[in-house]
């Protein structure tokens, strides 16, 4: 007895299986993984918008923040309360803020001293270095540190600039040719 498969039912069954499989994965990824992570940070002070992007080895949060945001608090909340969804993935915050030309220029001038302090692992010098430079320019500086990053917030009036510097100097990426 020879089994003869009809082409149309096989193709329809294959297409339906693919739609169910990939559609289910997409719904799971969106509803059970990305949405809870997005909601976790969306209600934090200073966060205007947030989007979570999960990949195999990393969770990237695209954040739009204002001057009240505390990046160290956002990172801590993401890694502790979002641990169920994040697992062993690396967490990365991509921060967009309302910077100004003055803040950008000021940061580029201060960067050499910060890079030197980072390279020599003299992290305690960073707040003093930045506060000394900002003293007479109307710029407020907030620098915080945890076990992986140094978080810097520069504020001038309604404008703010945020920087997250990895404590591993090889990953800092300060120079354009890296």
CSV table of C-alpha atoms in Angstrom, one decimal, residues 20-121:
chain,number,residue,atom,x,y,z
A,20,UNK,CA,1.2,29.0,16.3
A,21,UNK,CA,4.8,28.3,17.3
A,22,UNK,CA,6.3,31.7,16.5
A,23,UNK,CA,3.1,33.6,17.4
A,24,UNK,CA,3.1,31.9,20.8
A,25,UNK,CA,6.8,32.7,21.3
A,26,UNK,CA,6.2,36.4,20.4
A,27,UNK,CA,3.2,36.7,22.8
A,28,UNK,CA,5.1,35.0,25.6
A,29,UNK,CA,8.2,37.2,25.0
A,30,UNK,CA,6.1,40.3,25.0
A,31,UNK,CA,3.5,39.6,27.7
A,32,UNK,CA,5.6,37.6,30.2
A,33,UNK,CA,9.0,39.1,29.7
A,34,UNK,CA,9.2,42.6,28.2
A,35,UNK,CA,5.9,44.2,29.5
A,36,UNK,CA,6.7,43.4,33.2
A,37,UNK,CA,10.2,44.8,32.8
A,38,UNK,CA,8.9,47.9,31.1
A,39,UNK,CA,6.3,48.5,33.8
A,40,UNK,CA,8.9,48.0,36.5
A,41,UNK,CA,10.9,51.1,35.5
A,42,UNK,CA,8.0,53.1,33.9
A,43,UNK,CA,6.7,54.2,37.3
A,44,UNK,CA,10.1,55.4,38.7
A,45,UNK,CA,10.8,59.1,39.4
A,46,UNK,CA,12.2,60.9,36.4
A,47,UNK,CA,11.4,58.2,33.8
A,48,UNK,CA,9.4,59.6,30.9
A,49,UNK,CA,9.4,56.5,28.7
A,50,UNK,CA,11.0,53.0,28.7
A,51,UNK,CA,11.3,50.2,26.3
A,52,UNK,CA,12.8,46.8,27.2
A,53,UNK,CA,14.6,44.8,24.5
A,54,UNK,CA,15.5,41.2,25.4
A,55,UNK,CA,18.1,39.2,23.6
A,56,UNK,CA,20.0,36.0,24.4
A,57,UNK,CA,22.7,37.6,26.5
A,58,UNK,CA,21.4,41.1,27.3
A,59,UNK,CA,18.5,43.1,28.4
A,60,UNK,CA,18.6,46.6,27.1
A,61,UNK,CA,16.4,49.3,28.5
A,62,UNK,CA,15.9,52.4,26.2
A,63,UNK,CA,15.1,55.1,28.7
A,64,UNK,CA,14.0,58.7,28.2
A,65,UNK,CA,14.6,60.5,31.5
A,66,UNK,CA,14.5,63.9,33.0
A,67,UNK,CA,16.8,65.5,35.6
A,68,UNK,CA,15.1,63.7,38.6
A,69,UNK,CA,16.0,60.2,37.4
A,70,UNK,CA,18.5,58.2,39.4
A,71,UNK,CA,20.3,55.7,37.2
A,72,UNK,CA,21.7,53.8,40.1
A,73,UNK,CA,18.2,53.3,41.5
A,74,UNK,CA,16.9,52.2,38.0
A,75,UNK,CA,19.7,49.7,37.6
A,76,UNK,CA,19.2,48.3,41.1
A,77,UNK,CA,15.5,48.0,40.6
A,78,UNK,CA,15.9,46.3,37.2
A,79,UNK,CA,18.5,43.8,38.5
A,80,UNK,CA,16.7,42.9,41.8
A,81,UNK,CA,13.0,43.1,41.1
A,82,UNK,CA,13.4,42.1,37.4
A,83,UNK,CA,15.6,39.2,38.2
A,84,UNK,CA,12.9,36.6,37.3
A,85,UNK,CA,12.7,37.9,33.7
A,86,UNK,CA,16.4,38.9,33.3
A,87,UNK,CA,18.0,35.8,34.7
A,88,UNK,CA,21.8,35.8,33.9
A,89,UNK,CA,21.6,38.3,31.1
A,90,UNK,CA,23.6,41.5,31.3
A,91,UNK,CA,21.5,44.7,31.9
A,92,UNK,CA,22.3,47.8,29.8
A,93,UNK,CA,20.6,51.2,30.2
A,94,UNK,CA,20.5,53.3,27.1
A,95,UNK,CA,19.7,56.8,28.4
A,96,UNK,CA,18.3,59.7,26.4
A,97,UNK,CA,18.0,62.9,28.2
A,98,UNK,CA,17.5,66.6,27.5
A,99,UNK,CA,21.1,67.7,27.3
A,100,UNK,CA,22.4,71.0,26.1
A,101,UNK,CA,25.4,72.1,24.1
A,102,UNK,CA,27.0,73.6,27.3
A,103,UNK,CA,26.6,70.3,29.1
A,104,UNK,CA,28.0,68.3,26.2
A,105,UNK,CA,31.0,70.6,25.8
A,106,UNK,CA,31.6,70.6,29.6
A,107,UNK,CA,31.5,66.8,29.7
A,108,UNK,CA,33.9,66.4,26.8
A,109,UNK,CA,36.4,68.7,28.6
A,110,UNK,CA,36.0,66.9,31.9
A,111,UNK,CA,36.2,63.4,30.3
A,112,UNK,CA,40.0,63.2,30.3
A,113,UNK,CA,40.3,63.6,34.1
A,114,UNK,CA,37.4,61.1,34.6
A,115,UNK,CA,39.0,58.6,32.2
A,116,UNK,CA,42.3,58.9,34.1
A,117,UNK,CA,40.5,58.3,37.5
A,118,UNK,CA,38.7,55.3,36.0
A,119,UNK,CA,41.9,53.9,34.5
A,120,UNK,CA,43.8,54.1,37.8
A,121,UNK,CA,40.7,52.9,39.7
